[in-house]
Amino acid sequence: MRFNNLATRFKQRLTKNQDRRLLANIGWLTVGMMTNRVLRLLITIVVARTLSQADYGLIALIFTAHEMIGLFLQRCTSVKLIQAAENELPHLCEATSSLNWVLGASLFLIQCATGWLLSQAYQAPELFLPLCALGLTYLQLPTAMVQAALNFRAGKLRLMAKIDVGQTLVDTLGILALIVAGAGIWALVIPKIFTPLIWIIGNRRVCGWRPPAVWSFNGWRTIVSYSSSLLLIDAMQVLRQNADYLLIGYFLGVEALGLYFFAFNAGLGIATSFSTAISSALLPHLCESAEQQDILRARYRRGLKLTVILVGGLMLVQTSLAPFYVPVVFGQDWVERGSVELIVLLCLVALPKSLMDASSQYLRAEDRPDTDLQLQTVLTVLLLAGFGVAVTLGLKAVAVATVVCYYLFAAIVISRCLRLTRKATSVSGPHTKPETSLSSSNHTRPQLPAQANA
């Protein structure tokens, strides 16, 4: 009876227009991300069977460097536009557009210099030209970055999903054709130079904003000061997401790292895509109510409940079916190596990570990037300490430490955010629209890319 009442209440809430829109956005983003993951898997299989191990290593270096440098263009400019007040939006758009061009040109030069340094450090001259070629994307993206932010602000996530899938599909076809033609590592580089055109055209077609003829930097200090906190958060995420790999490879060896890498991706692959979609859809959902504290708090709490139901349900299904789908999909060899237990453990991370991401979006909607930064610092220290102790005990200990740290920290973050919502009830007066990040705080580990991230 109690279950029926809960189901009825949940169904009634979904009938609200705002919740239907949130679920629709989650659906579109999930479809896009799952399609991308399937195409990525196809490329990984073909590349692994076609290129040499040395080529595979060069590809990893090229795209790891490219993605790390590209992070600065994604975080440093458009972060103010989604939730800026309407009266601030015109001059912020102009300043953001000007900063995008300055930053894009700077990052192009930095990537060329990085390509030269890597080619010297690894004694691999073939690294230089591909990194220079990929740097050309930084000279393309500023033509539509403001439009993309405005589209995201308007909640056009269906458009984002379509553009994302279109980029990945064209990229995949281009890579496959060039591999057949014998282009080597350039088969993965050349399509990345052209696929941003799909993103540019798609965003500009549905957004009428155009930059002025003369550059303007009015408001640049506000944009950069807010983005600095996000950059520090991203830097810590990069450290968290790679520290366990580095420690396992150093202390336990490459074979152990391979098993852990497989288990992490098999355990969190689908769930991470789904949680990323929820977090991305939740961002504009919260931003719409930034001026109304009571609505913002209610939406955050509903977002937590929705995350528990959707991600938690998927997590339970995946963990219970792991002993059955792992031998069928990946082969009996992976079962004999002990991957199932690791997959089940690491899959449990999906729920607390999703709840943390939702809470991070709430803090940004509350104009509290400093609070988010403080909490992210605590998580980084907690995980590094856990990894440092557990790595000497084996892979299972590392997985257990990861699960414990994430659940403990998720409880801390949610408790902190709920206290903020209660404090907000005693504050009267209008609440100005805060700034927020253009994208969620999720990042994937370096992998063989199948799309041009913009």
CSV table of C-alpha atoms in Angstrom, one decimal:
chain,number,residue,atom,x,y,z
A,1,MET,CA,0.0,0.0,0.0
A,2,ARG,CA,2.8,2.3,0.9
A,3,PHE,CA,4.6,1.5,-2.3
A,4,ASN,CA,1.4,2.3,-4.3
A,5,ASN,CA,1.2,5.7,-2.6
A,6,LEU,CA,4.8,6.5,-3.4
A,7,ALA,CA,4.3,5.5,-7.0
A,8,THR,CA,1.2,7.6,-7.3
A,9,ARG,CA,2.9,10.7,-5.8
A,10,PHE,CA,5.9,10.2,-8.1
A,11,LYS,CA,3.6,9.9,-11.1
A,12,GLN,CA,1.7,13.1,-10.1
A,13,ARG,CA,5.0,15.0,-9.9
A,14,LEU,CA,6.0,13.8,-13.3
A,15,THR,CA,2.8,15.3,-14.7
A,16,LYS,CA,4.1,18.8,-13.9
A,17,ASN,CA,5.5,20.6,-16.9
A,18,GLN,CA,8.8,21.4,-15.3
A,19,ASP,CA,9.5,17.7,-14.5
A,20,ARG,CA,8.3,16.5,-17.9
A,21,ARG,CA,10.8,18.9,-19.4
A,22,LEU,CA,13.6,17.7,-17.1
A,23,LEU,CA,12.9,14.1,-18.0
A,24,ALA,CA,12.7,14.9,-21.7
A,25,ASN,CA,16.1,16.6,-21.5
A,26,ILE,CA,17.6,13.6,-19.6
A,27,GLY,CA,16.2,11.3,-22.3
A,28,TRP,CA,17.7,13.2,-25.2
A,29,LEU,CA,21.1,13.5,-23.5
A,30,THR,CA,21.1,9.9,-22.6
A,31,VAL,CA,20.3,8.8,-26.1
A,32,GLY,CA,23.1,11.0,-27.5
A,33,MET,CA,25.6,9.8,-24.9
A,34,MET,CA,24.8,6.1,-25.4
A,35,THR,CA,25.0,6.5,-29.2
A,36,ASN,CA,28.4,8.1,-28.8
A,37,ARG,CA,29.6,5.3,-26.5
A,38,VAL,CA,28.6,2.6,-29.0
A,39,LEU,CA,30.4,4.5,-31.8
A,40,ARG,CA,33.4,5.0,-29.6
A,41,LEU,CA,33.5,1.2,-28.9
A,42,LEU,CA,33.4,0.5,-32.7
A,43,ILE,CA,36.4,2.9,-33.3
A,44,THR,CA,38.3,1.4,-30.4
A,45,ILE,CA,37.9,-2.1,-31.8
A,46,VAL,CA,38.9,-1.1,-35.4
A,47,VAL,CA,41.9,1.0,-34.2
A,48,ALA,CA,43.2,-1.7,-31.9
A,49,ARG,CA,43.0,-4.3,-34.7
A,50,THR,CA,44.6,-2.0,-37.4
A,51,LEU,CA,47.2,0.2,-35.8
A,52,SER,CA,50.4,-0.9,-34.0
A,53,GLN,CA,50.9,-0.7,-30.3
A,54,ALA,CA,53.3,2.2,-30.8
A,55,ASP,CA,50.7,4.1,-32.9
A,56,TYR,CA,48.2,3.5,-30.1
A,57,GLY,CA,50.5,5.1,-27.6
A,58,LEU,CA,51.0,8.1,-29.8
A,59,ILE,CA,47.3,8.5,-30.2
A,60,ALA,CA,46.9,8.4,-26.4
A,61,LEU,CA,49.5,11.1,-25.9
A,62,ILE,CA,48.1,13.4,-28.7
A,63,PHE,CA,44.5,13.4,-27.5
A,64,THR,CA,45.3,13.5,-23.8
A,65,ALA,CA,47.4,16.7,-24.4
A,66,HIS,CA,44.6,18.1,-26.7
A,67,GLU,CA,41.8,17.5,-24.2
A,68,MET,CA,43.8,18.9,-21.2
A,69,ILE,CA,44.6,22.1,-23.1
A,70,GLY,CA,41.1,22.4,-24.5
A,71,LEU,CA,39.7,22.4,-21.0
A,72,PHE,CA,40.8,26.0,-20.6
A,73,LEU,CA,38.7,27.1,-23.6
A,74,GLN,CA,35.6,25.3,-22.3
A,75,ARG,CA,35.8,26.7,-18.7
A,76,CYS,CA,37.3,30.1,-19.0
A,77,THR,CA,34.7,32.1,-20.9
A,78,SER,CA,31.1,31.0,-21.3
A,79,VAL,CA,30.5,30.1,-17.6
A,80,LYS,CA,28.6,33.3,-16.9
A,81,LEU,CA,26.0,33.2,-19.6
A,82,ILE,CA,23.6,30.5,-18.6
A,83,GLN,CA,22.3,32.0,-15.4
A,84,ALA,CA,23.3,35.7,-15.9
A,85,ALA,CA,20.5,38.2,-15.3
A,86,GLU,CA,18.8,39.4,-18.5
A,87,ASN,CA,20.1,42.9,-18.1
A,88,GLU,CA,23.7,41.7,-17.8
A,89,LEU,CA,23.5,39.3,-20.7
A,90,PRO,CA,24.2,41.7,-23.7
A,91,HIS,CA,27.6,43.0,-22.4
A,92,LEU,CA,28.6,39.6,-21.0
A,93,CYS,CA,28.0,38.0,-24.4
A,94,GLU,CA,30.2,40.6,-26.1
A,95,ALA,CA,32.9,40.2,-23.5
A,96,THR,CA,32.8,36.4,-23.7
A,97,SER,CA,33.0,36.5,-27.5
A,98,SER,CA,36.1,38.7,-27.4
A,99,LEU,CA,37.7,36.5,-24.7
A,100,ASN,CA,37.0,33.4,-26.7
A,101,TRP,CA,39.0,34.7,-29.6
A,102,VAL,CA,42.0,35.8,-27.5
A,103,LEU,CA,42.0,32.5,-25.6
A,104,GLY,CA,41.5,30.4,-28.7
A,105,ALA,CA,44.5,32.0,-30.5
A,106,SER,CA,46.6,31.6,-27.3
A,107,LEU,CA,45.7,27.9,-26.9
A,108,PHE,CA,46.6,27.2,-30.5
A,109,LEU,CA,50.1,28.6,-29.9
A,110,ILE,CA,50.3,26.7,-26.6
A,111,GLN,CA,49.3,23.4,-28.2
A,112,CYS,CA,51.9,23.9,-30.9
A,113,ALA,CA,54.6,24.5,-28.3
A,114,THR,CA,53.3,21.5,-26.3
A,115,GLY,CA,53.5,19.3,-29.4
A,116,TRP,CA,57.2,20.3,-29.9
A,117,LEU,CA,58.0,19.7,-26.2
A,118,LEU,CA,56.4,16.2,-26.3
A,119,SER,CA,58.1,15.3,-29.5
A,120,GLN,CA,61.4,16.1,-27.9
A,121,ALA,CA,60.6,14.5,-24.5
A,122,TYR,CA,59.4,11.2,-26.1
A,123,GLN,CA,61.8,11.4,-29.0
A,124,ALA,CA,58.8,11.1,-31.3
A,125,PRO,CA,58.8,13.8,-33.9
A,126,GLU,CA,55.5,12.5,-35.3
A,127,LEU,CA,53.7,14.0,-32.3
A,128,PHE,CA,54.3,17.6,-33.4
A,129,LEU,CA,52.2,18.1,-36.6
A,130,PRO,CA,49.1,16.2,-35.3
A,131,LEU,CA,48.9,18.4,-32.2
A,132,CYS,CA,49.4,21.5,-34.3
A,133,ALA,CA,46.6,20.3,-36.6
A,134,LEU,CA,44.2,19.7,-33.7
A,135,GLY,CA,45.0,23.1,-32.4
A,136,LEU,CA,43.2,24.6,-35.4
A,137,THR,CA,39.9,23.7,-33.6
A,138,TYR,CA,40.6,26.5,-31.1
A,139,LEU,CA,40.4,28.9,-33.9
A,140,GLN,CA,37.0,27.5,-35.0
A,141,LEU,CA,35.1,27.1,-31.8
A,142,PRO,CA,34.9,30.9,-30.8
A,143,THR,CA,32.6,31.4,-33.8
A,144,ALA,CA,29.7,29.7,-32.0
A,145,MET,CA,30.6,29.4,-28.3
A,146,VAL,CA,28.4,32.2,-27.2
A,147,GLN,CA,25.5,30.8,-29.3
A,148,ALA,CA,26.1,27.4,-27.7
A,149,ALA,CA,25.9,28.8,-24.2
A,150,LEU,CA,22.7,30.7,-25.0
A,151,ASN,CA,21.2,27.6,-26.5
A,152,PHE,CA,22.1,25.7,-23.3
A,153,ARG,CA,20.7,28.5,-21.2
A,154,ALA,CA,17.4,28.1,-23.1
A,155,GLY,CA,17.3,24.4,-22.3
A,156,LYS,CA,17.7,23.3,-26.0
A,157,LEU,CA,19.3,20.0,-24.9
A,158,ARG,CA,17.5,18.1,-27.7
A,159,LEU,CA,19.5,20.2,-30.1
A,160,MET,CA,22.7,19.5,-28.2
A,161,ALA,CA,22.1,15.8,-28.3
A,162,LYS,CA,21.5,15.9,-32.1
A,163,ILE,CA,24.6,17.9,-32.7
A,164,ASP,CA,26.6,15.6,-30.5
A,165,VAL,CA,25.4,12.5,-32.3
A,166,GLY,CA,25.9,14.1,-35.7
A,167,GLN,CA,29.5,15.0,-34.8
A,168,THR,CA,30.2,11.5,-33.6
A,169,LEU,CA,28.7,9.8,-36.6
A,170,VAL,CA,30.6,11.9,-39.1
A,171,ASP,CA,33.8,11.5,-37.1
A,172,THR,CA,33.3,7.7,-37.0
A,173,LEU,CA,32.8,7.4,-40.7
A,174,GLY,CA,35.7,9.7,-41.4
A,175,ILE,CA,38.0,7.6,-39.2
A,176,LEU,CA,37.0,4.3,-40.7
A,177,ALA,CA,37.4,5.7,-44.2
A,178,LEU,CA,40.9,7.0,-43.5
A,179,ILE,CA,42.0,3.8,-41.7
A,180,VAL,CA,41.0,1.9,-44.8
A,181,ALA,CA,43.0,4.4,-46.8
A,182,GLY,CA,46.1,3.7,-44.6
A,183,ALA,CA,46.3,7.2,-43.0
A,184,GLY,CA,47.7,5.8,-39.8
A,185,ILE,CA,47.3,8.1,-36.7
A,186,TRP,CA,46.1,10.9,-39.0
A,187,ALA,CA,42.9,8.9,-39.5
A,188,LEU,CA,41.9,10.0,-36.0
A,189,VAL,CA,43.3,13.5,-36.3
A,190,ILE,CA,41.9,14.8,-39.6
A,191,PRO,CA,38.1,14.2,-38.8
A,192,LYS,CA,38.5,16.2,-35.6
A,193,ILE,CA,39.5,19.3,-37.6
A,194,PHE,CA,36.3,19.2,-39.6
A,195,THR,CA,33.6,17.9,-37.3
A,196,PRO,CA,33.5,21.1,-35.2
A,197,LEU,CA,31.8,22.7,-38.3
A,198,ILE,CA,28.7,20.6,-37.5
A,199,TRP,CA,28.6,22.0,-34.0
A,200,ILE,CA,29.2,25.6,-35.2
A,201,ILE,CA,26.5,25.5,-37.9
A,202,GLY,CA,24.0,23.7,-35.6
A,203,ASN,CA,24.3,26.3,-32.8
A,204,ARG,CA,24.4,29.4,-35.0
A,205,ARG,CA,21.3,28.3,-37.0
A,206,VAL,CA,19.0,28.3,-33.9
A,207,CYS,CA,20.5,31.3,-32.1
A,208,GLY,CA,20.3,34.8,-33.6
A,209,TRP,CA,23.0,36.4,-31.5
A,210,ARG,CA,25.9,37.8,-33.4
A,211,PRO,CA,29.0,39.6,-32.1
A,212,PRO,CA,29.5,43.3,-32.6
A,213,ALA,CA,32.0,44.5,-35.2
A,214,VAL,CA,34.3,45.8,-32.5
A,215,TRP,CA,35.6,43.7,-29.6
A,216,SER,CA,34.4,44.6,-26.1
A,217,PHE,CA,35.9,43.4,-22.8
A,218,ASN,CA,33.4,45.0,-20.5
A,219,GLY,CA,32.9,42.6,-17.6
A,220,TRP,CA,35.8,40.4,-18.3
A,221,ARG,CA,37.0,40.4,-14.7
A,222,THR,CA,33.7,39.0,-13.5
A,223,ILE,CA,33.9,36.2,-16.1
A,224,VAL,CA,37.5,35.2,-15.4
A,225,SER,CA,37.2,35.5,-11.6
A,226,TYR,CA,34.3,33.0,-11.5
A,227,SER,CA,35.9,30.6,-14.0
A,228,SER,CA,39.1,30.4,-11.9
A,229,SER,CA,37.3,28.3,-9.2
A,230,LEU,CA,35.9,26.0,-11.9
A,231,LEU,CA,39.3,25.5,-13.4
A,232,LEU,CA,40.7,24.5,-10.0
A,233,ILE,CA,37.8,22.1,-9.5
A,234,ASP,CA,38.5,20.5,-12.9
A,235,ALA,CA,42.2,20.2,-12.1
A,236,MET,CA,41.4,18.3,-9.0
A,237,GLN,CA,39.0,16.1,-10.9
A,238,VAL,CA,41.7,15.2,-13.4
A,239,LEU,CA,43.9,14.3,-10.5
A,240,ARG,CA,41.2,12.2,-8.8
A,241,GLN,CA,40.3,10.4,-12.1
A,242,ASN,CA,43.9,9.4,-12.8
A,243,ALA,CA,45.6,8.9,-9.4
A,244,ASP,CA,44.3,5.4,-9.0
A,245,TYR,CA,45.5,4.4,-12.5
A,246,LEU,CA,49.0,5.9,-11.8
A,247,LEU,CA,49.3,4.2,-8.4
A,248,ILE,CA,48.1,0.8,-9.6
A,249,GLY,CA,50.4,0.9,-12.6
A,250,TYR,CA,53.4,1.8,-10.4
A,251,PHE,CA,52.8,-0.5,-7.4
A,252,LEU,CA,50.9,-3.4,-8.9
A,253,GLY,CA,52.1,-3.5,-12.6
A,254,VAL,CA,50.6,-3.0,-16.0
A,255,GLU,CA,48.5,-6.2,-16.0
A,256,ALA,CA,46.8,-5.2,-12.8
A,257,LEU,CA,46.2,-1.8,-14.3
A,258,GLY,CA,44.6,-3.3,-17.4
A,259,LEU,CA,42.2,-5.4,-15.3
A,260,TYR,CA,41.2,-2.4,-13.2
A,261,PHE,CA,40.8,-0.2,-16.2
A,262,PHE,CA,38.5,-2.8,-17.8
A,263,ALA,CA,36.5,-3.2,-14.6
A,264,PHE,CA,36.1,0.6,-14.1
A,265,ASN,CA,34.8,1.1,-17.7
A,266,ALA,CA,32.6,-2.0,-17.7
A,267,GLY,CA,31.2,-1.1,-14.3
A,268,LEU,CA,30.6,2.6,-14.7
A,269,GLY,CA,30.3,3.0,-18.5
A,270,ILE,CA,26.5,2.9,-18.9
A,271,ALA,CA,25.7,4.4,-15.5
A,272,THR,CA,28.1,7.3,-16.0
A,273,SER,CA,26.5,8.2,-19.3
A,274,PHE,CA,23.1,8.2,-17.6
A,275,SER,CA,24.2,10.2,-14.6
A,276,THR,CA,26.0,12.7,-16.8
A,277,ALA,CA,22.8,13.2,-18.8
A,278,ILE,CA,20.8,13.8,-15.5
A,279,SER,CA,23.4,16.3,-14.3
A,280,SER,CA,23.5,18.2,-17.5
A,281,ALA,CA,19.7,18.4,-17.8
A,282,LEU,CA,19.5,19.5,-14.1
A,283,LEU,CA,21.7,22.5,-14.6
A,284,PRO,CA,19.3,24.7,-16.7
A,285,HIS,CA,16.4,23.2,-14.7
A,286,LEU,CA,17.9,24.8,-11.6
A,287,CYS,CA,19.0,27.9,-13.4
A,288,GLU,CA,15.4,28.8,-14.4
A,289,SER,CA,14.5,29.3,-10.7
A,290,ALA,CA,17.7,30.9,-9.4
A,291,GLU,CA,15.8,34.1,-8.5
A,292,GLN,CA,13.1,32.2,-6.4
A,293,GLN,CA,14.8,30.4,-3.5
A,294,ASP,CA,11.8,28.2,-2.6
A,295,ILE,CA,11.4,26.9,-6.1
A,296,LEU,CA,15.2,26.4,-6.5
A,297,ARG,CA,15.3,24.3,-3.2
A,298,ALA,CA,12.3,22.2,-4.3
A,299,ARG,CA,13.9,21.5,-7.7
A,300,TYR,CA,17.2,20.5,-6.1
A,301,ARG,CA,15.4,18.1,-3.7
A,302,ARG,CA,13.3,16.6,-6.6
A,303,GLY,CA,16.5,16.3,-8.6
A,304,LEU,CA,18.1,14.2,-5.8
A,305,LYS,CA,15.0,11.9,-5.6
A,306,LEU,CA,15.0,11.5,-9.4
A,307,THR,CA,18.7,10.6,-9.3
A,308,VAL,CA,18.2,8.0,-6.6
A,309,ILE,CA,15.3,6.4,-8.5
A,310,LEU,CA,16.9,6.4,-12.0
A,311,VAL,CA,20.6,5.9,-11.3
A,312,GLY,CA,20.0,3.8,-8.2
A,313,GLY,CA,17.7,1.5,-10.2
A,314,LEU,CA,20.1,1.2,-13.1
A,315,MET,CA,23.0,0.5,-10.6
A,316,LEU,CA,21.1,-2.3,-8.9
A,317,VAL,CA,20.2,-3.9,-12.3
A,318,GLN,CA,23.7,-3.7,-13.5
A,319,THR,CA,25.3,-5.1,-10.4
A,320,SER,CA,22.9,-8.0,-10.2
A,321,LEU,CA,23.3,-8.9,-13.8
A,322,ALA,CA,27.1,-8.6,-13.9
A,323,PRO,CA,27.9,-12.3,-13.4
A,324,PHE,CA,25.7,-13.1,-16.4
A,325,TYR,CA,26.6,-10.4,-19.0
A,326,VAL,CA,30.3,-10.2,-18.4
A,327,PRO,CA,31.1,-13.7,-19.8
A,328,VAL,CA,28.7,-13.2,-22.6
A,329,VAL,CA,29.7,-9.7,-23.7
A,330,PHE,CA,33.4,-9.6,-22.7
A,331,GLY,CA,34.4,-13.3,-22.6
A,332,GLN,CA,35.0,-16.0,-19.9
A,333,ASP,CA,38.6,-15.0,-19.6
A,334,TRP,CA,37.7,-11.7,-17.9
A,335,VAL,CA,35.6,-13.7,-15.4
A,336,GLU,CA,38.5,-16.0,-14.6
A,337,ARG,CA,40.7,-13.0,-14.0
A,338,GLY,CA,38.4,-11.7,-11.2
A,339,SER,CA,36.7,-8.8,-13.0
A,340,VAL,CA,33.1,-9.5,-11.9
A,341,GLU,CA,33.8,-8.6,-8.3
A,342,LEU,CA,35.6,-5.4,-9.3
A,343,ILE,CA,32.8,-4.4,-11.7
A,344,VAL,CA,30.2,-4.8,-9.1
A,345,LEU,CA,32.1,-2.8,-6.6
A,346,LEU,CA,33.0,0.0,-9.0
A,347,CYS,CA,29.4,0.1,-10.4
A,348,LEU,CA,28.3,1.1,-6.9
A,349,VAL,CA,30.1,4.4,-7.3
A,350,ALA,CA,27.5,5.6,-9.9
A,351,LEU,CA,24.9,6.6,-7.3
A,352,PRO,CA,27.0,8.8,-4.9
A,353,LYS,CA,28.8,10.3,-7.9
A,354,SER,CA,25.5,11.3,-9.5
A,355,LEU,CA,24.2,12.8,-6.2
A,356,MET,CA,27.5,14.8,-5.8
A,357,ASP,CA,27.2,16.1,-9.4
A,358,ALA,CA,23.6,17.2,-8.7
A,359,SER,CA,24.7,19.0,-5.5
A,360,SER,CA,27.5,20.7,-7.3
A,361,GLN,CA,25.1,22.1,-9.9
A,362,TYR,CA,22.9,23.4,-7.0
A,363,LEU,CA,25.9,25.2,-5.4
A,364,ARG,CA,26.7,26.8,-8.7
A,365,ALA,CA,23.1,27.9,-9.1
A,366,GLU,CA,23.3,29.4,-5.7
A,367,ASP,CA,26.4,31.4,-6.8
A,368,ARG,CA,28.6,29.4,-4.4
A,369,PRO,CA,31.6,28.2,-6.5
A,370,ASP,CA,33.9,28.7,-3.5
A,371,THR,CA,31.9,26.2,-1.5
A,372,ASP,CA,32.0,23.8,-4.4
A,373,LEU,CA,35.7,24.2,-4.6
A,374,GLN,CA,36.2,23.6,-0.9
A,375,LEU,CA,34.1,20.4,-1.0
A,376,GLN,CA,36.0,19.2,-4.1
A,377,THR,CA,39.3,19.7,-2.3
A,378,VAL,CA,38.1,17.6,0.6
A,379,LEU,CA,37.1,14.8,-1.8
A,380,THR,CA,40.4,14.9,-3.6
A,381,VAL,CA,42.4,14.6,-0.3
A,382,LEU,CA,40.0,11.8,0.9
A,383,LEU,CA,40.4,9.8,-2.3
A,384,LEU,CA,44.2,10.2,-2.5
A,385,ALA,CA,44.6,9.1,1.1
A,386,GLY,CA,42.3,6.1,0.4
A,387,PHE,CA,44.2,5.1,-2.7
A,388,GLY,CA,47.6,5.5,-1.0
A,389,VAL,CA,46.6,3.1,1.7
A,390,ALA,CA,44.6,0.6,-0.3
A,391,VAL,CA,46.9,0.2,-3.3
A,392,THR,CA,49.4,-1.8,-1.1
A,393,LEU,CA,46.6,-4.3,-0.4
A,394,GLY,CA,45.5,-5.1,-4.0
A,395,LEU,CA,42.9,-4.1,-6.6
A,396,LYS,CA,39.9,-5.1,-4.5
A,397,ALA,CA,41.0,-2.9,-1.7
A,398,VAL,CA,41.3,0.1,-4.1
A,399,ALA,CA,37.8,-0.6,-5.4
A,400,VAL,CA,36.4,-0.8,-1.8
A,401,ALA,CA,38.3,2.4,-0.8
A,402,THR,CA,36.7,4.2,-3.9
A,403,VAL,CA,33.2,3.1,-2.9
A,404,VAL,CA,33.6,4.1,0.8
A,405,CYS,CA,35.1,7.5,-0.1
A,406,TYR,CA,32.4,8.4,-2.6
A,407,TYR,CA,29.5,7.4,-0.3
A,408,LEU,CA,31.0,9.1,2.7
A,409,PHE,CA,31.6,12.3,0.7
A,410,ALA,CA,28.2,12.2,-1.0
A,411,ALA,CA,26.6,12.2,2.5
A,412,ILE,CA,28.7,15.2,3.5
A,413,VAL,CA,27.9,17.2,0.3
A,414,ILE,CA,24.1,16.5,0.5
A,415,SER,CA,24.0,17.4,4.2
A,416,ARG,CA,25.8,20.7,3.4
A,417,CYS,CA,23.5,21.6,0.6
A,418,LEU,CA,20.4,20.8,2.5
A,419,ARG,CA,21.6,23.0,5.4
A,420,LEU,CA,22.0,25.8,2.8
A,421,THR,CA,18.5,25.3,1.6
A,422,ARG,CA,17.2,25.6,5.2
A,423,LYS,CA,19.2,28.8,5.8
A,424,ALA,CA,17.9,30.3,2.6
A,425,THR,CA,14.4,30.2,4.0
A,426,SER,CA,15.3,32.9,6.6
A,427,VAL,CA,16.7,35.3,4.0
A,428,SER,CA,14.2,37.7,2.5
A,429,GLY,CA,14.4,39.9,-0.5
A,430,PRO,CA,15.2,39.2,-4.2
A,431,HIS,CA,18.0,36.8,-5.1
A,432,THR,CA,20.1,37.8,-8.1
A,433,LYS,CA,20.7,35.3,-10.8
A,434,PRO,CA,24.0,33.5,-10.1
A,435,GLU,CA,26.6,32.4,-12.6
A,436,THR,CA,27.0,28.8,-13.4
A,437,SER,CA,29.1,26.4,-15.4
A,438,LEU,CA,28.3,25.7,-19.1
A,439,SER,CA,28.9,22.1,-18.5
A,440,SER,CA,28.7,19.8,-15.5
A,441,SER,CA,31.7,18.9,-13.5
A,442,ASN,CA,31.9,15.4,-15.0
A,443,HIS,CA,35.0,14.4,-16.9
A,444,THR,CA,35.9,11.2,-18.4
A,445,ARG,CA,39.3,9.6,-18.1
A,446,PRO,CA,41.6,9.9,-21.2
A,447,GLN,CA,40.3,7.5,-23.9
A,448,LEU,CA,40.3,7.1,-27.6
A,449,PRO,CA,38.0,10.0,-28.6
A,450,ALA,CA,35.2,9.6,-31.1
A,451,GLN,CA,33.9,13.1,-31.2
A,452,ALA,CA,35.1,16.7,-31.4
A,453,ASN,CA,34.4,18.0,-28.0
A,454,ALA,CA,33.3,21.6,-28.1
